[in-house]
Coordinates of C-alpha atoms and ligand atoms in Angstrom, one line a residue:
Chain A
M1 CA -58.6 128.1 -9.9
A2 CA -61.2 129.9 -7.9
E3 CA -59.5 128.4 -4.9
T4 CA -56.3 130.2 -5.6
G5 CA -57.8 133.7 -5.0
R6 CA -59.0 132.7 -1.5
L7 CA -55.7 131.0 -0.5
S8 CA -53.4 133.7 -1.6
A9 CA -55.6 136.6 -0.7
A10 CA -53.3 139.4 0.0
P11 CA -54.4 141.6 2.9
S12 CA -56.5 144.4 1.4
F13 CA -56.7 147.5 3.6
N14 CA -60.1 148.5 2.6
L15 CA -62.0 148.0 5.9
R16 CA -65.4 148.5 4.4
A17 CA -64.9 145.8 1.8
D18 CA -63.4 143.3 4.2
P19 CA -65.6 142.8 7.4
V20 CA -63.2 140.1 8.7
L21 CA -60.2 142.5 8.6
A22 CA -62.4 145.2 10.1
L23 CA -63.4 142.9 13.1
R24 CA -59.7 142.0 13.6
V25 CA -58.6 145.6 13.7
A26 CA -61.5 146.5 16.0
I27 CA -60.6 143.9 18.7
I28 CA -57.0 145.1 18.7
I29 CA -58.1 148.7 19.1
A30 CA -60.5 147.7 21.9
V31 CA -57.8 145.8 23.8
L32 CA -55.4 148.7 23.5
V33 CA -58.0 151.2 24.6
L34 CA -59.0 149.0 27.6
W35 CA -55.4 148.5 28.5
Q36 CA -54.7 152.2 28.4
A37 CA -57.8 152.9 30.5
V38 CA -56.7 150.4 33.1
A39 CA -53.2 151.9 33.1
A40 CA -54.5 155.4 33.5
S41 CA -57.0 154.6 36.2
G42 CA -54.3 153.4 38.6
L43 CA -56.5 150.5 39.7
L44 CA -53.6 148.1 39.3
Y45 CA -50.0 148.7 40.1
R46 CA -48.5 151.0 37.5
D47 CA -45.6 148.6 37.0
V48 CA -47.9 145.6 36.2
V49 CA -50.0 147.5 33.6
P50 CA -47.7 150.1 32.2
S51 CA -49.1 152.7 29.8
L52 CA -49.0 152.1 26.1
F53 CA -46.5 154.9 25.7
A54 CA -44.1 153.2 28.2
I55 CA -44.4 149.9 26.3
G56 CA -44.0 151.7 23.0
G57 CA -40.9 153.4 24.2
A58 CA -39.5 150.1 25.5
L59 CA -40.3 148.5 22.1
V60 CA -38.4 151.1 20.2
K61 CA -35.4 150.8 22.6
L62 CA -35.5 147.0 22.3
L63 CA -35.7 147.0 18.5
T64 CA -32.8 149.4 18.2
S65 CA -30.5 147.5 20.6
P66 CA -27.8 145.2 19.2
E67 CA -28.1 143.1 22.3
Y68 CA -31.7 142.1 21.3
Y69 CA -30.6 141.0 17.8
R70 CA -27.7 139.0 19.2
N71 CA -30.1 137.1 21.5
L72 CA -32.7 136.8 18.7
G73 CA -30.0 135.2 16.6
V74 CA -29.2 132.7 19.3
T75 CA -32.8 131.7 19.7
A76 CA -33.4 131.6 16.0
G77 CA -30.4 129.4 15.5
E78 CA -31.5 127.1 18.3
V79 CA -35.0 126.8 16.8
G80 CA -33.6 126.3 13.3
A81 CA -31.3 123.5 14.5
A82 CA -34.2 121.9 16.5
L83 CA -36.5 122.0 13.5
L84 CA -33.8 120.4 11.3
I85 CA -32.9 117.6 13.7
G86 CA -36.4 117.0 15.1
G87 CA -38.0 117.5 11.7
L88 CA -35.7 115.1 9.7
S89 CA -35.8 112.4 12.3
G90 CA -39.6 112.8 12.6
L91 CA -39.9 112.5 8.8
V92 CA -37.8 109.4 8.7
V93 CA -39.8 107.8 11.6
G94 CA -43.0 108.9 9.9
L95 CA -42.0 107.3 6.6
I96 CA -41.1 104.0 8.3
L97 CA -44.3 103.9 10.3
G98 CA -46.4 105.0 7.3
G99 CA -44.8 102.2 5.2
S100 CA -45.3 99.4 7.6
R101 CA -48.6 98.4 9.1
L102 CA -46.9 96.2 11.7
L103 CA -44.5 98.8 13.0
A104 CA -47.3 101.4 13.0
R105 CA -49.5 99.2 15.1
A106 CA -46.6 98.5 17.5
Y107 CA -45.1 101.9 17.9
E108 CA -47.6 104.6 17.0
P109 CA -49.4 104.5 20.3
Y110 CA -46.2 105.6 22.0
L111 CA -46.0 108.6 19.8
Y112 CA -49.6 109.4 20.6
Y113 CA -49.0 109.1 24.4
L114 CA -45.7 111.0 24.4
G115 CA -46.8 113.6 21.9
P116 CA -49.0 115.7 24.2
T117 CA -46.7 115.2 27.3
P118 CA -45.1 118.5 28.3
K119 CA -41.6 118.1 27.1
I120 CA -40.2 120.4 29.8
I121 CA -40.0 117.3 32.1
F122 CA -37.1 116.1 29.9
F123 CA -35.2 119.4 30.5
P124 CA -33.1 118.2 33.5
I125 CA -32.0 115.1 31.5
M126 CA -31.1 117.3 28.5
I127 CA -29.0 119.5 30.7
M128 CA -27.1 116.5 32.0
W129 CA -26.6 115.2 28.4
F130 CA -26.0 118.4 26.5
G131 CA -25.0 120.9 29.1
V132 CA -26.5 124.3 30.1
G133 CA -25.6 125.9 26.8
P134 CA -27.6 126.0 23.5
G135 CA -27.3 122.2 23.1
S136 CA -30.0 121.5 25.7
K137 CA -32.2 124.1 24.2
V138 CA -31.9 122.6 20.7
A139 CA -32.6 119.2 22.2
M140 CA -35.8 120.5 23.9
G141 CA -37.0 122.1 20.6
A142 CA -36.1 119.0 18.6
I143 CA -38.0 116.7 21.0
S144 CA -41.0 119.0 20.8
C145 CA -41.3 119.1 17.0
F146 CA -40.4 115.5 16.4
F147 CA -43.8 114.2 17.5
P148 CA -46.2 116.3 15.3
I149 CA -44.0 115.9 12.3
A150 CA -43.6 112.1 12.7
L151 CA -47.4 111.7 13.2
S152 CA -48.4 113.8 10.2
A153 CA -45.8 112.1 8.0
A154 CA -47.1 108.7 9.0
A155 CA -50.7 109.7 8.4
G156 CA -49.8 111.4 5.2
M157 CA -48.0 108.4 3.8
R158 CA -51.1 106.2 4.5
Q159 CA -53.2 108.7 2.5
I160 CA -51.2 108.4 -0.7
E161 CA -53.3 107.2 -3.6
P162 CA -52.2 103.5 -4.1
I163 CA -52.5 104.0 -7.9
L164 CA -49.6 106.5 -7.9
I165 CA -47.4 104.0 -6.1
R166 CA -48.4 101.4 -8.7
V167 CA -47.5 103.8 -11.5
G168 CA -44.0 104.3 -10.0
K169 CA -43.5 100.5 -9.6
S170 CA -44.7 99.9 -13.2
F171 CA -42.0 102.2 -14.4
R172 CA -39.6 100.3 -12.2
A173 CA -38.6 103.2 -10.0
N174 CA -36.1 102.1 -7.3
T175 CA -36.6 102.7 -3.6
W176 CA -34.9 106.1 -3.5
Q177 CA -36.8 107.3 -6.6
M178 CA -40.1 106.1 -5.1
V179 CA -39.4 108.1 -1.9
S180 CA -38.1 111.3 -3.6
K181 CA -40.4 111.4 -6.6
I182 CA -43.6 109.8 -5.3
Y183 CA -43.9 109.5 -1.6
L184 CA -42.5 112.8 -0.5
P185 CA -44.3 115.0 -3.1
A186 CA -47.5 113.1 -2.6
M187 CA -47.2 113.8 1.1
R188 CA -46.4 117.5 0.7
H189 CA -49.5 118.9 2.3
P190 CA -49.5 116.8 5.5
I191 CA -45.7 117.4 5.8
I192 CA -46.1 121.1 5.5
N193 CA -48.8 120.9 8.1
G194 CA -46.6 118.9 10.4
V195 CA -43.7 121.4 9.9
R196 CA -46.1 124.2 10.8
L197 CA -47.2 122.5 14.0
G198 CA -43.6 121.5 14.7
L199 CA -42.3 125.0 14.3
G200 CA -44.8 126.2 16.8
V201 CA -43.9 123.7 19.4
A202 CA -40.1 124.0 18.7
I203 CA -40.3 127.7 19.5
I204 CA -42.2 126.9 22.7
G205 CA -39.8 124.2 23.7
T206 CA -36.8 126.3 23.1
L207 CA -38.1 129.4 24.7
L208 CA -39.3 127.5 27.7
A209 CA -35.9 125.9 28.2
E210 CA -34.3 129.3 27.9
T211 CA -36.5 130.8 30.6
K212 CA -35.5 128.0 32.9
L213 CA -31.8 127.9 32.7
S214 CA -29.7 130.0 30.3
N215 CA -27.6 133.1 29.9
Q216 CA -28.6 134.1 26.4
G217 CA -31.6 134.0 24.0
L218 CA -35.0 135.6 24.0
G219 CA -36.4 133.5 26.8
F220 CA -33.4 134.6 28.9
L221 CA -34.1 138.3 28.1
I222 CA -37.7 138.0 29.0
I223 CA -36.9 136.3 32.4
Q224 CA -34.2 138.9 33.0
A225 CA -36.6 141.8 32.4
Y226 CA -39.1 140.1 34.7
S227 CA -36.6 139.6 37.5
L228 CA -35.5 143.2 37.2
F229 CA -39.2 144.1 37.2
D230 CA -38.8 146.0 34.0
M231 CA -42.4 145.4 32.9
P232 CA -42.5 147.7 29.8
R233 CA -39.4 146.0 28.5
M234 CA -41.0 142.6 29.2
Y235 CA -44.2 143.5 27.3
A236 CA -42.2 144.9 24.5
M237 CA -40.4 141.6 24.2
L238 CA -43.6 139.6 24.2
I239 CA -45.0 141.8 21.4
A240 CA -41.8 141.4 19.4
L241 CA -42.1 137.6 19.9
F242 CA -45.7 137.5 18.7
M243 CA -44.7 139.2 15.6
I244 CA -41.9 136.8 15.0
A245 CA -44.2 133.8 15.5
I246 CA -46.8 135.3 13.1
A247 CA -44.1 135.9 10.5
A248 CA -42.6 132.4 10.8
N249 CA -46.1 130.9 10.4
A250 CA -46.8 133.1 7.4
V251 CA -43.6 131.9 5.8
V252 CA -44.4 128.2 6.2
G253 CA -48.0 128.8 5.0
W254 CA -46.7 130.8 2.1
V255 CA -44.5 127.9 1.0
G256 CA -47.5 125.6 1.3
N257 CA -49.8 127.8 -0.8
L258 CA -47.1 128.4 -3.4
D259 CA -47.6 124.7 -4.3
R260 CA -51.4 124.8 -4.2
V261 CA -51.5 127.7 -6.6
K262 CA -49.7 125.7 -9.2
A263 CA -51.0 122.2 -8.5
G264 CA -54.5 122.9 -7.5
A265 CA -56.0 122.0 -4.2
S266 CA -55.8 118.3 -4.7
Chain B
M1 CA -66.9 77.3 -25.3
S2 CA -64.8 74.2 -24.5
Q3 CA -62.7 74.6 -27.7
V4 CA -61.2 77.6 -26.0
A5 CA -59.3 75.7 -23.4
S6 CA -56.9 74.5 -26.0
V7 CA -56.0 78.0 -27.1
G8 CA -54.1 78.1 -23.8
A9 CA -50.4 77.6 -23.9
Q10 CA -50.4 77.5 -27.6
G11 CA -47.6 79.9 -27.9
S12 CA -44.0 79.3 -28.1
D13 CA -44.4 82.0 -30.8
G14 CA -45.9 84.3 -28.2
I15 CA -43.8 87.2 -26.9
L16 CA -46.3 87.5 -24.0
V17 CA -47.6 84.3 -22.7
V18 CA -50.2 84.0 -19.9
D19 CA -50.5 80.4 -18.7
D20 CA -53.3 79.1 -16.6
I21 CA -53.7 82.1 -14.3
V22 CA -56.0 81.7 -11.2
K23 CA -56.5 84.6 -8.8
R24 CA -58.7 84.4 -5.7
F25 CA -59.5 87.2 -3.3
E26 CA -60.6 86.7 0.3
T27 CA -63.7 88.8 0.8
A28 CA -66.1 89.3 3.7
E29 CA -68.5 86.9 1.8
G30 CA -65.8 84.3 1.4
P31 CA -63.3 83.5 -1.3
L32 CA -64.0 85.1 -4.7
T33 CA -62.4 83.7 -7.9
A34 CA -61.7 86.8 -10.0
V35 CA -59.6 85.1 -12.7
D36 CA -60.2 81.4 -13.4
H37 CA -57.7 79.4 -15.5
V38 CA -57.1 82.1 -18.1
S39 CA -54.4 81.5 -20.7
L40 CA -53.5 83.6 -23.7
S41 CA -50.6 84.3 -25.9
V42 CA -49.8 87.5 -27.8
K43 CA -47.5 87.3 -30.8
P44 CA -44.9 90.0 -31.4
G45 CA -46.4 93.1 -32.9
E46 CA -49.9 91.7 -32.4
F47 CA -52.8 93.8 -31.0
L48 CA -55.0 91.7 -28.7
A49 CA -58.1 93.1 -27.1
V50 CA -59.6 91.6 -24.0
I51 CA -63.3 92.3 -23.6
G52 CA -65.7 91.4 -20.8
P53 CA -68.4 92.7 -18.6
S54 CA -67.7 94.9 -15.6
G55 CA -66.3 92.9 -12.7
C56 CA -65.1 89.9 -14.7
G57 CA -61.5 90.2 -13.6
K58 CA -60.0 92.2 -16.5
S59 CA -58.1 94.7 -14.3
T60 CA -57.0 91.8 -12.0
L61 CA -55.5 90.1 -15.1
F62 CA -53.9 93.4 -16.2
N63 CA -52.2 93.9 -12.9
I64 CA -50.9 90.3 -12.8
V65 CA -49.4 90.6 -16.3
G66 CA -47.9 93.9 -15.3
G67 CA -46.1 92.2 -12.4
L68 CA -47.9 94.2 -9.7
V69 CA -49.6 91.2 -8.0
D70 CA -47.6 88.9 -5.7
S71 CA -49.7 85.8 -5.1
Y72 CA -51.5 84.0 -7.9
E73 CA -51.4 80.6 -9.6
G74 CA -50.0 80.2 -13.1
T75 CA -47.3 81.9 -14.9
V76 CA -46.7 85.0 -17.1
T77 CA -43.7 85.0 -19.4
V78 CA -42.3 87.8 -21.6
A79 CA -40.0 86.5 -24.3
G80 CA -39.5 83.3 -22.3
D81 CA -38.6 85.4 -19.2
R82 CA -40.8 84.6 -16.2
V83 CA -42.5 87.8 -14.9
R84 CA -41.9 88.2 -11.1
G85 CA -42.3 92.0 -10.9
P86 CA -42.7 94.9 -13.3
H87 CA -40.9 93.8 -16.5
P88 CA -38.7 96.3 -18.4
A89 CA -40.4 95.5 -21.7
I90 CA -43.9 96.3 -20.4
G91 CA -45.5 99.7 -20.1
M92 CA -48.9 100.1 -18.4
V93 CA -51.8 102.6 -18.8
F94 CA -54.1 102.3 -15.8
Q95 CA -57.8 102.5 -15.7
E96 CA -57.8 104.8 -12.7
E97 CA -56.9 108.5 -12.7
S98 CA -53.1 108.2 -12.4
T99 CA -51.4 111.5 -13.2
F100 CA -49.1 113.1 -10.6
P101 CA -51.0 116.2 -9.4
W102 CA -47.7 117.9 -8.3
R103 CA -46.1 117.6 -11.8
S104 CA -46.9 119.7 -14.8
V105 CA -48.1 117.8 -17.9
I106 CA -44.6 117.8 -19.4
D107 CA -43.0 116.6 -16.2
N108 CA -45.7 113.9 -15.9
V109 CA -45.0 112.6 -19.4
A110 CA -41.2 112.8 -18.8
F111 CA -41.5 110.8 -15.6
P112 CA -40.5 107.3 -16.9
L113 CA -37.6 108.9 -18.8
E114 CA -36.4 110.6 -15.6
I115 CA -36.5 107.1 -13.9
T116 CA -34.2 105.7 -16.6
G117 CA -31.9 108.6 -16.2
M118 CA -32.3 110.2 -19.6
R119 CA -30.8 113.7 -19.9
K120 CA -33.1 116.6 -19.2
T121 CA -33.1 118.3 -22.6
E122 CA -33.6 115.0 -24.4
R123 CA -36.4 113.8 -22.2
L124 CA -38.3 117.1 -22.4
E125 CA -38.0 116.9 -26.2
R126 CA -39.3 113.3 -26.2
A127 CA -42.1 114.3 -23.8
S128 CA -43.3 117.2 -26.0
H129 CA -43.4 114.9 -28.9
F130 CA -45.8 112.5 -27.2
I131 CA -47.8 115.4 -25.7
S132 CA -48.6 116.7 -29.2
L133 CA -49.3 113.2 -30.3
V134 CA -52.2 113.0 -27.9
G135 CA -53.4 116.4 -28.9
L136 CA -52.3 118.4 -25.8
D137 CA -50.0 121.0 -27.4
G138 CA -50.0 124.2 -25.4
F139 CA -50.8 122.4 -22.2
E140 CA -47.2 121.4 -21.3
R141 CA -46.9 123.7 -18.3
R142 CA -50.4 123.1 -16.9
Y143 CA -51.1 121.0 -13.9
P144 CA -53.5 118.0 -13.9
A145 CA -56.0 119.9 -11.6
E146 CA -56.4 122.4 -14.5
L147 CA -57.3 119.7 -17.0
S148 CA -60.5 117.8 -17.8
G149 CA -60.7 114.1 -16.9
G150 CA -60.3 113.1 -20.5
M151 CA -57.2 115.3 -20.9
R152 CA -55.7 113.8 -17.8
Q153 CA -56.2 110.3 -19.2
R154 CA -54.4 111.4 -22.4
V155 CA -51.5 112.6 -20.2
S156 CA -51.3 109.1 -18.7
I157 CA -51.4 107.5 -22.2
A158 CA -48.6 109.9 -23.4
R159 CA -46.6 109.1 -20.3
T160 CA -46.6 105.4 -21.0
L161 CA -46.0 105.8 -24.7
A162 CA -43.0 108.1 -23.9
S163 CA -41.3 105.1 -22.3
E164 CA -41.6 103.3 -25.6
P165 CA -42.4 99.9 -24.2
K166 CA -42.0 96.8 -26.4
I167 CA -45.3 95.6 -24.9
L168 CA -48.1 98.0 -24.1
L169 CA -50.7 97.1 -21.6
M170 CA -53.8 99.3 -21.4
D171 CA -56.7 99.0 -19.1
E172 CA -59.7 100.9 -20.5
P173 CA -57.5 103.8 -21.4
F174 CA -60.2 105.6 -23.4
A175 CA -63.1 105.1 -20.9
A176 CA -63.0 108.7 -19.8
L177 CA -63.1 110.1 -23.3
D178 CA -66.0 111.2 -25.5
E179 CA -66.7 109.1 -28.5
Q180 CA -65.0 111.3 -31.1
T181 CA -61.8 111.8 -29.1
R182 CA -61.8 108.1 -28.4
L183 CA -61.9 107.2 -32.1
L184 CA -59.2 109.7 -33.0
L185 CA -56.9 108.8 -30.2
G186 CA -57.4 105.2 -31.1
D187 CA -56.1 106.0 -34.5
K188 CA -53.1 107.7 -33.0
V189 CA -52.3 104.8 -30.7
L190 CA -52.8 102.3 -33.6
Q191 CA -50.4 104.4 -35.7
I192 CA -47.7 104.4 -33.1
Q193 CA -48.3 100.7 -32.4
Q194 CA -47.8 99.9 -36.1
E195 CA -44.8 102.1 -36.4
L196 CA -43.0 100.7 -33.4
Q197 CA -44.3 97.2 -34.0
Q198 CA -45.5 97.3 -30.4
T199 CA -47.2 94.2 -28.9
T200 CA -50.4 95.5 -27.4
L201 CA -52.8 94.1 -24.9
L202 CA -55.9 96.3 -24.6
I203 CA -58.5 95.8 -21.9
T204 CA -61.9 97.3 -22.7
H205 CA -65.6 96.8 -22.4
N206 CA -66.2 98.8 -25.5
I207 CA -67.0 96.6 -28.5
T208 CA -66.4 99.2 -31.2
E209 CA -63.1 100.1 -29.8
A210 CA -62.0 96.5 -29.6
V211 CA -63.0 95.7 -33.3
Q212 CA -61.5 99.0 -34.5
L213 CA -58.1 98.4 -33.0
A214 CA -57.4 94.7 -32.5
D215 CA -56.1 91.8 -34.5
R216 CA -57.8 89.4 -32.1
I217 CA -60.4 89.8 -29.4
L218 CA -60.6 87.6 -26.4
V219 CA -64.1 87.6 -24.8
M220 CA -64.2 86.9 -21.1
T221 CA -67.1 85.4 -19.1
Y222 CA -68.6 87.1 -16.1
R223 CA -67.4 85.9 -12.7
P224 CA -65.4 83.7 -12.5
G225 CA -63.5 85.3 -15.3
R226 CA -62.7 82.7 -17.9
V227 CA -61.9 82.8 -21.6
K228 CA -65.2 82.5 -23.5
R229 CA -64.0 82.9 -27.1
I230 CA -61.3 84.3 -29.2
V231 CA -62.3 86.1 -32.4
D232 CA -59.9 86.9 -35.2
I233 CA -60.6 90.3 -36.7
D234 CA -59.8 90.1 -40.4
L235 CA -60.1 93.8 -41.3
P236 CA -57.4 95.4 -43.6
R237 CA -54.5 97.3 -42.2
P238 CA -53.6 100.2 -41.9
R239 CA -57.0 100.8 -40.3
S240 CA -58.5 104.1 -39.4
S241 CA -61.6 105.0 -37.4
E242 CA -63.5 105.3 -40.7
I243 CA -63.8 101.5 -40.7
V244 CA -66.5 101.6 -38.1
S245 CA -69.1 102.3 -40.8
S246 CA -68.2 99.3 -42.9
E247 CA -70.3 96.2 -43.2
A248 CA -67.7 93.7 -42.1
F249 CA -67.2 95.9 -39.0
G250 CA -70.8 95.7 -38.1
H251 CA -70.7 92.0 -38.5
Y252 CA -67.9 91.6 -36.0
V253 CA -69.6 93.9 -33.5
A254 CA -72.8 91.9 -33.7
Q255 CA -71.0 88.7 -33.2
I256 CA -69.2 89.9 -30.1
W257 CA -72.2 91.6 -28.7
G258 CA -74.0 88.2 -28.9
D259 CA -71.3 86.7 -26.7
L260 CA -71.1 89.6 -24.4
R261 CA -74.8 90.1 -23.9
E262 CA -75.1 86.6 -22.4
E263 CA -72.4 87.4 -19.9
A264 CA -73.5 90.9 -19.1
S265 CA -77.0 89.9 -18.3
R266 CA -75.7 87.1 -16.2
G267 CA -73.6 89.7 -14.3
M268 CA -76.6 92.0 -13.8
R269 CA -78.8 89.1 -12.5
D270 CA -76.0 88.1 -10.2
E271 CA -75.6 91.6 -8.8
E272 CA -79.4 91.9 -8.3
T273 CA -79.7 88.7 -6.3
R274 CA -76.7 89.8 -4.3
R275 CA -78.3 93.1 -3.5
K276 CA -81.5 91.5 -2.4
A277 CA -79.7 89.0 -0.2
Ligands
ATP1 N1 -58.3 93.7 -3.9 C1 -59.4 93.0 -4.0 N2 -60.0 92.4 -3.0 C2 -61.2 91.7 -3.1 N3 -61.8 91.6 -4.3 C3 -61.3 92.2 -5.4 C4 -60.1 93.0 -5.3 N4 -59.8 93.4 -6.5 C5 -60.8 93.0 -7.3 N5 -61.7 92.3 -6.6 C6 -62.9 91.6 -7.2 O1 -62.5 90.9 -8.3 C7 -63.5 91.0 -9.3 C8 -62.8 91.5 -10.6 O2 -62.4 92.8 -10.4 P1 -61.6 93.6 -11.6 O3 -61.3 94.9 -11.1 O4 -60.5 92.8 -12.1 O5 -62.8 93.7 -12.6 P2 -62.9 94.4 -14.1 O6 -63.2 93.4 -15.1 O7 -61.6 95.2 -14.3 O8 -64.1 95.4 -13.9 P3 -64.3 96.8 -14.6 O9 -64.7 96.6 -16.1 O10 -65.5 97.4 -13.9 O11 -63.1 97.6 -14.4 C9 -64.5 91.9 -8.8 O12 -65.6 91.2 -8.4 C10 -63.9 92.7 -7.7 O13 -64.9 92.9 -6.7
MG2 MG1 -61.2 97.2 -14.4

């Protein structure tokens, strides 16, 4: 159980006792100081590097505007739907490829080739198929997260201890019981990892699509601020987005650790 | 040694009949015969131990009887029913570590009952009973990662016992346990076996364990795995682990060790030449 302490380490705010945290805070402070120095020096255009106070003000304004939350909701809904569609289909494809050596040898190379391809090249097609509204954004997010989730599920299935499968068979579990009570729980760590990677690329895919062609969502707001040359607002939006990404990742990681705490690291 | 061949398909009286099993594996060094024309018959309620040196094909035979092997020659029948996959009357305890790491002890033990669709309160009650039988009271909510290897093996034994199989197959179930726990747990298993009139096939390479528990002991040869001899153990029942200090017990142990020593040393020689080659 020594493992548990490390995994669930709650952030302690004692900087002396935690050199890692101290270093993390130090670099943030250094960047902020540097930023403010550049902004104050007037070396670059004021508008490109606005002062921290301008950005802070914009952040407050942003976080208190209902318009922001409406667009945040749109993007979150798109990412959620993308993760659901891309994740479930990735899981099913991963289970099939993981279960059949023949199919894996035939089709997995395609996934490896297509996986790292920038999915934005599919965006024009998605617009034609699903229109300019949220549909095409969901499609972009779903395509993005399908690949990492399918590949981790396939790899995870191949890593299952064969003895556990034999135990299930010896107790005459049917196919559905084998999947729900043995395959999926035995694959929980690779699946959670796949979902974590998938969530990241689903956010990227969706936001990228929103910045290209849309009239709502966070990607749209960022591009709008940019085209109006409202730099403080744009930086504020980026900061807010970072925080959302960190929070989303923390939630997925927390779900994963929850299980490790009870079942050990195995 | 040749008298043994006739032991073969002796049994219309056997509830578990293994008839002339041959299993070959393709290996990098060519075909390997793991099980070579093995036949045996276990009578209802009988406790048969199969003993043999490491690598003689015991686990292979175990998996074939359990219906987990697809291609082999010969037949396995349970109450006249040809085995073509895991049979409902058979419960297996595996040699390898086989607990589910994501399930607590009680959920591990309740697994087979979950598969058959038993109601939750009922199956947890039954699982607790078997957990205390293997001496793991108080560990119900723990996870396998928090237990010792021997405790995990006891969870696997309890899990299979909880499914109350008519025929119990065990592949070296006590190998990970210390001698004292092994003897005591052997008593427990024997007690359940006698109560439920369970037909039991125990695979082991521990002579004491085999003589302590079995009605008959089948000694296998080293590769290829054949039946070398079958020894009837005429020790009184009910038996407890105290019997290990009796004179008759020592006599049986010596007899089987005589058979086994020959095979084991053949096995060691064989492995040595293989290593040199
Ligand atoms: N899947 C396999 N492929 C190739 N060879 C195998 C396979 N399974 C077992 N063997 C070989 O068959 C022989 C018998 O193996 P088996 O596991 O049945 O032995 P065992 O009697 O159970 O040994 P132990 O007492 O060490 O558990 C061994 O030589 C082993 O290497
Ligand atoms: Mg074995």
